[in-house]
Amino acid sequence: MRKDVRILLVGEPKVGKTSLIMSLVSEEFPDDVPLRAEEITIPADVTPERVPTHIVDYSEAEQSDEQLYQEISKANVICIVYSVNNKKSIEKVTSHWIPLINDRTDKDSRVPLILVGNKSDLVEHSSMETILPIMNQYSDIETCVECSAKNLKNISELFYYAQKAVLHPTGPLYCPEEKEMKPSCIKALTRIFKVSDLDNDGILNDNELNFFQRTCFNTPLAPQALEDVKNVVRKNVTDGVKNNGLTLKGFLFLHTLFIQRGRHETTWTVLRRFGYGDDLELQQEYLFPLLKIPVDCTTELSHNTYLFLQSVFDKHDKDRDCALSPEEVKDLFKVFPYMPWGPDVNNTVCTNDQGWITYQGYLSQWTLTTYLDVQRCLEYLGYLGYSIICEQESQAAAITVHLKSSPLTIVTRNKRIDLQKKQTQRSVFRCNILGARGSGKTSFLQAFLGRNLQKQRKIREDHKSFYSINTTYVYGQEKYLLLHEVMPDMDFLSEADLACDVVCLVYDVNNPRSFEYCAKIYKQYFMDSKTPCMVIASKSDLHEARQHYSLTPLDFCRKHKLHPPQPWTCNTVDAPGKELYTKLTTMAMYPHMAQANLKSSTFWLRASVGATVFAVLGFAMYRAIIKQR
Ligand SMILES: Nc1nc2c(ncn2[C@@H]2O[C@H](COP(=O)(O)OP(=O)(O)OP(=O)(O)O)[C@@H](O)[C@H]2O)c(=O)[nH]1
Ligand SMILES: [Ca+2]
Ligand SMILES: [Ca+2]
Ligand SMILES: [Mg+2]
Ligand SMILES: [Mg+2]
C-alpha cells in the first residue's frame, strides 16, 4: 500500500477547483479565492485512511502546459472537476481532459480518475445521466461524485474517495463490465481460502472464520454477525453455506458483494494481510523477509516451524496413511504458484512401498531446503501462510541460525568440556561423499533411505538425486544427516564440495583402481583440514581385489590416523543397516573425538573426555539403545 497520496484537481476554468480545496480546509465557502491554491498536505492522523495526503490545484491562467503535464505525471489520482450547470465543462471531460491525461500516463500504470460535478447547489437535477455513459466508456474512472463547495456538500467524501482510489483501487479486483471479480483476484482469494481452511474440508467453519477475522481485522466476529454473514450468503448463492460453514463459492460471493457495495477496502485488507501487493502478486517483502546469515552458520527450522509443517502434512494426508500420495502432494502445493518438488525428491528422502513420500521424508525435505537454500525455504513457507497461521511478524521467524563449529566445545588440556546451551545445538549435519566413478556413492546415499540394491535398480536415471537426508539417533537425540554426492571427475573441488561436517571417501573393494582416488583426494584436500574423514570399503559382498596403490587402504588409514576402512554393502535382502550413518553423524557432531587415534571397536569408548561428561554420554547412549529396540 502507498505511504502517501497525491491528489490533483484539473478541469475548465471557474468550475470551482480552488473553492473545493479551500472549502475542505477551512470548512466554509470562501467568497474570494486565489486563481490557484497552494499545495497543501493533510497530516496522516486527520485523514480517514491515515496516510499523509497532498492536494494540488491547477490553474490554466497561472500554469503552463508543461507544468500541468508534470503535475499529471506526479499525481496518484486525478479529479476532473466540471460544473453541473455548465454543459461545456462536461463536454470537455471527454473531449479534452481524459485524452490529455491518458497521453501522459503509461497504459499499464494509469492513474485512477474521479469525475467531480461541482456547484450542485445551483441546479435541481443531477448530472448523473450524462456522466454514467462516460463512466462506462472509461474504465480508469474510479467513481463520480456531485458536490458543492458552497454548501459543503460531499466535500470530505470527495477527498475520501480520491484517497481510497489510490490506496484500495478497484481496478485490479473487479471488472465493472462483467460485474465480476477479475481472475487474478479470484486466484488470490482462493489461495487465501485454502490457507485458512485449516482442516482442509473445503468449508470455513466458525473457528476458522473467527481465526480469519482475527488475523485480518484484529477483532473477533460477534456470534450474531457470523450468523448474519452466513444468512446473506445463504440467501444469495446455492452451496454458499455447507454444514453451517462458508464454502469457497460463498467466500468469493462475499467479496464480490463487498466490492460491489464500494467496500473493497475490506477485500484489500484481506489480500494485504496474506502478502499480496497492488498487482495481486505476493510481495517480495512477504516472501523474502530480510534474514542475515553470518558466515560459518547453518540454517535450520525452529521447533514451532516443524509443528506447523506437521499440521500442514496432517491437513493433506487425507487417508491418514502417513504418506503423501501424488494427489495429496498436488493438493498440498495448490497454494504454490508452481510445483516445487520434482521426482528427484522421492529419491532424496524416505518413501513408503508405493514410492510416496512419508511423514519423515516430508520433514526431511523441508530440513534439506532450509539447510541448502534458506531463501527458497522462506518463499515456500510464505506460500503456505506460515507467518499468518503461526501469527509471526514474518517468515524469518521460522528459521534458527547455528554456528557451524561443534556444539560441544572440548578444552582438552584441562579436560573440561563445555556443552553449549541445548537450544543452540545443531540438529542437521552435512556429509559429503567422494569417490571414483562407480565406487558406490549413489548406492550409499540411497541405502540411507532404507533401499537395498534391488530397490535402487528401479530408480530412473532422470529422477536421480545428489542428496539424501534422513534422521539418525546419536546418544538418544534425533539428528538429521544430509548426504551429498560430489561429482568425481573434477580436478578441482569447489569450496562448496569441501564444506561439510564429515567426509566419506568411498572405494570399491572389487575395483583395484578405485582406492587411489580416495588417497589422492584425502592428501590434497583433507589431510590438513579439521573435517573428520571416514573411508568406506564398498561392495564388501564382492571379492576384494588388491588395490593398485603404494599402501593398502588399512595401512593408509593407520598412517593418517583415520578409522580403518569400513566394509559396506547394500546388496542385502532387507534394508541396509544404519550403523554407519549413525557413526558419521557422531563424527560430525564431535569432530574432536573423531580425530583421535584409536581402533574402531573401542573408538567411542576411549575418546579422551572427562569422566563426568562420559557419564552423561553413557546415559544418553543407554537411552539411545532403549529407543532403538
Ligand atoms: N454556487 C457555487 N459557486 C461556486 C461553487 N464553487 C465555486 N463557485 C464559484 O465559482 C467561481 C470559480 O471558482 P474557483 O474556485 O475560482 O474556480 P477554479 O476552478 O479554481 O477556476 P480557475 O482557477 O480559473 O481554473 C467562483 O466565483 C466561486 O465562488 C459552488 O459549489 N457553488
Ligand atoms: Ca475447514
Ligand atoms: Ca496419504
Ligand atoms: Mg482556481
Ligand atoms: Mg553416482
mmCIF file with all atom_site columns, N, CA, C and O and ligand atoms in Angstrom, residues 193 196-206 208-209 246, ligand 2:
data_model
loop_
_atom_site.group_PDB
_atom_site.id
_atom_site.type_symbol
_atom_site.label_atom_id
_atom_site.label_alt_id
_atom_site.label_comp_id
_atom_site.label_asym_id
_atom_site.label_entity_id
_atom_site.label_seq_id
_atom_site.pdbx_PDB_ins_code
_atom_site.Cartn_x
_atom_site.Cartn_y
_atom_site.Cartn_z
_atom_site.occupancy
_atom_site.B_iso_or_equiv
_atom_site.pdbx_formal_charge
_atom_site.auth_seq_id
_atom_site.auth_comp_id
_atom_site.auth_asym_id
_atom_site.auth_atom_id
_atom_site.pdbx_PDB_model_num
ATOM   1  N  N  . PHE A 1 193 ? -8.381  -18.754 0.912  1.00 0.00 ? 193 PHE A N  1
ATOM   2  C  CA . PHE A 1 193 ? -9.375  -19.682 1.449  1.00 0.00 ? 193 PHE A CA 1
ATOM   3  C  C  . PHE A 1 193 ? -8.714  -21.006 1.835  1.00 0.00 ? 193 PHE A C  1
ATOM   4  O  O  . PHE A 1 193 ? -8.921  -21.536 2.917  1.00 0.00 ? 193 PHE A O  1
ATOM   5  N  N  . SER A 1 196 ? -6.635  -20.715 4.926  1.00 0.00 ? 196 SER A N  1
ATOM   6  C  CA . SER A 1 196 ? -7.450  -20.509 6.122  1.00 0.00 ? 196 SER A CA 1
ATOM   7  C  C  . SER A 1 196 ? -8.288  -21.734 6.485  1.00 0.00 ? 196 SER A C  1
ATOM   8  O  O  . SER A 1 196 ? -8.745  -21.856 7.615  1.00 0.00 ? 196 SER A O  1
ATOM   9  N  N  . ASP A 1 197 ? -8.503  -22.608 5.516  1.00 0.00 ? 197 ASP A N  1
ATOM   10 C  CA . ASP A 1 197 ? -9.270  -23.829 5.774  1.00 0.00 ? 197 ASP A CA 1
ATOM   11 C  C  . ASP A 1 197 ? -8.333  -24.832 6.451  1.00 0.00 ? 197 ASP A C  1
ATOM   12 O  O  . ASP A 1 197 ? -7.758  -25.710 5.817  1.00 0.00 ? 197 ASP A O  1
ATOM   13 N  N  . LEU A 1 198 ? -8.199  -24.671 7.754  1.00 0.00 ? 198 LEU A N  1
ATOM   14 C  CA . LEU A 1 198 ? -7.142  -25.380 8.490  1.00 0.00 ? 198 LEU A CA 1
ATOM   15 C  C  . LEU A 1 198 ? -7.287  -26.893 8.440  1.00 0.00 ? 198 LEU A C  1
ATOM   16 O  O  . LEU A 1 198 ? -6.305  -27.622 8.482  1.00 0.00 ? 198 LEU A O  1
ATOM   17 N  N  . ASP A 1 199 ? -8.526  -27.409 8.382  1.00 0.00 ? 199 ASP A N  1
ATOM   18 C  CA . ASP A 1 199 ? -8.686  -28.864 8.333  1.00 0.00 ? 199 ASP A CA 1
ATOM   19 C  C  . ASP A 1 199 ? -8.922  -29.368 6.905  1.00 0.00 ? 199 ASP A C  1
ATOM   20 O  O  . ASP A 1 199 ? -9.165  -30.545 6.696  1.00 0.00 ? 199 ASP A O  1
ATOM   21 N  N  . ASN A 1 200 ? -8.865  -28.458 5.951  1.00 0.00 ? 200 ASN A N  1
ATOM   22 C  CA . ASN A 1 200 ? -8.925  -28.850 4.534  1.00 0.00 ? 200 ASN A CA 1
ATOM   23 C  C  . ASN A 1 200 ? -10.180 -29.638 4.163  1.00 0.00 ? 200 ASN A C  1
ATOM   24 O  O  . ASN A 1 200 ? -10.119 -30.586 3.395  1.00 0.00 ? 200 ASN A O  1
ATOM   25 N  N  . ASP A 1 201 ? -11.317 -29.208 4.719  1.00 0.00 ? 201 ASP A N  1
ATOM   26 C  CA . ASP A 1 201 ? -12.562 -29.891 4.350  1.00 0.00 ? 201 ASP A CA 1
ATOM   27 C  C  . ASP A 1 201 ? -13.365 -29.068 3.356  1.00 0.00 ? 201 ASP A C  1
ATOM   28 O  O  . ASP A 1 201 ? -14.516 -29.394 3.047  1.00 0.00 ? 201 ASP A O  1
ATOM   29 N  N  . GLY A 1 202 ? -12.769 -27.978 2.846  1.00 0.00 ? 202 GLY A N  1
ATOM   30 C  CA . GLY A 1 202 ? -13.451 -27.177 1.836  1.00 0.00 ? 202 GLY A CA 1
ATOM   31 C  C  . GLY A 1 202 ? -14.493 -26.231 2.394  1.00 0.00 ? 202 GLY A C  1
ATOM   32 O  O  . GLY A 1 202 ? -15.241 -25.608 1.648  1.00 0.00 ? 202 GLY A O  1
ATOM   33 N  N  . ILE A 1 203 ? -14.522 -26.122 3.727  1.00 0.00 ? 203 ILE A N  1
ATOM   34 C  CA . ILE A 1 203 ? -15.523 -25.264 4.367  1.00 0.00 ? 203 ILE A CA 1
ATOM   35 C  C  . ILE A 1 203 ? -14.833 -24.471 5.475  1.00 0.00 ? 203 ILE A C  1
ATOM   36 O  O  . ILE A 1 203 ? -14.020 -25.015 6.223  1.00 0.00 ? 203 ILE A O  1
ATOM   37 N  N  . LEU A 1 204 ? -15.140 -23.172 5.581  1.00 0.00 ? 204 LEU A N  1
ATOM   38 C  CA . LEU A 1 204 ? -14.636 -22.406 6.723  1.00 0.00 ? 204 LEU A CA 1
ATOM   39 C  C  . LEU A 1 204 ? -15.680 -22.494 7.834  1.00 0.00 ? 204 LEU A C  1
ATOM   40 O  O  . LEU A 1 204 ? -16.756 -21.896 7.740  1.00 0.00 ? 204 LEU A O  1
ATOM   41 N  N  . ASN A 1 205 ? -15.378 -23.266 8.863  1.00 0.00 ? 205 ASN A N  1
ATOM   42 C  CA . ASN A 1 205 ? -16.310 -23.364 9.980  1.00 0.00 ? 205 ASN A CA 1
ATOM   43 C  C  . ASN A 1 205 ? -16.140 -22.148 10.902 1.00 0.00 ? 205 ASN A C  1
ATOM   44 O  O  . ASN A 1 205 ? -15.292 -21.282 10.656 1.00 0.00 ? 205 ASN A O  1
ATOM   45 N  N  . ASP A 1 206 ? -16.927 -22.100 11.964 1.00 0.00 ? 206 ASP A N  1
ATOM   46 C  CA . ASP A 1 206 ? -16.915 -20.908 12.825 1.00 0.00 ? 206 ASP A CA 1
ATOM   47 C  C  . ASP A 1 206 ? -15.523 -20.622 13.383 1.00 0.00 ? 206 ASP A C  1
ATOM   48 O  O  . ASP A 1 206 ? -15.093 -19.475 13.435 1.00 0.00 ? 206 ASP A O  1
ATOM   49 N  N  . GLU A 1 208 ? -12.578 -21.459 12.115 1.00 0.00 ? 208 GLU A N  1
ATOM   50 C  CA . GLU A 1 208 ? -11.702 -20.986 11.048 1.00 0.00 ? 208 GLU A CA 1
ATOM   51 C  C  . GLU A 1 208 ? -12.071 -19.554 10.642 1.00 0.00 ? 208 GLU A C  1
ATOM   52 O  O  . GLU A 1 208 ? -11.201 -18.723 10.394 1.00 0.00 ? 208 GLU A O  1
ATOM   53 N  N  . LEU A 1 209 ? -13.376 -19.271 10.597 1.00 0.00 ? 209 LEU A N  1
ATOM   54 C  CA . LEU A 1 209 ? -13.824 -17.918 10.251 1.00 0.00 ? 209 LEU A CA 1
ATOM   55 C  C  . LEU A 1 209 ? -13.378 -16.914 11.306 1.00 0.00 ? 209 LEU A C  1
ATOM   56 O  O  . LEU A 1 209 ? -12.955 -15.804 10.985 1.00 0.00 ? 209 LEU A O  1
ATOM   57 N  N  . LEU A 1 246 ? -18.770 -21.657 5.606  1.00 0.00 ? 246 LEU A N  1
ATOM   58 C  CA . LEU A 1 246 ? -18.691 -20.966 4.318  1.00 0.00 ? 246 LEU A CA 1
ATOM   59 C  C  . LEU A 1 246 ? -17.888 -21.780 3.306  1.00 0.00 ? 246 LEU A C  1
ATOM   60 O  O  . LEU A 1 246 ? -16.761 -22.181 3.581  1.00 0.00 ? 246 LEU A O  1
HETATM 61 CA CA . CA  B 2 .   ? -12.471 -26.265 7.319  1.00 0.00 ? 2   CA  B CA 1
#
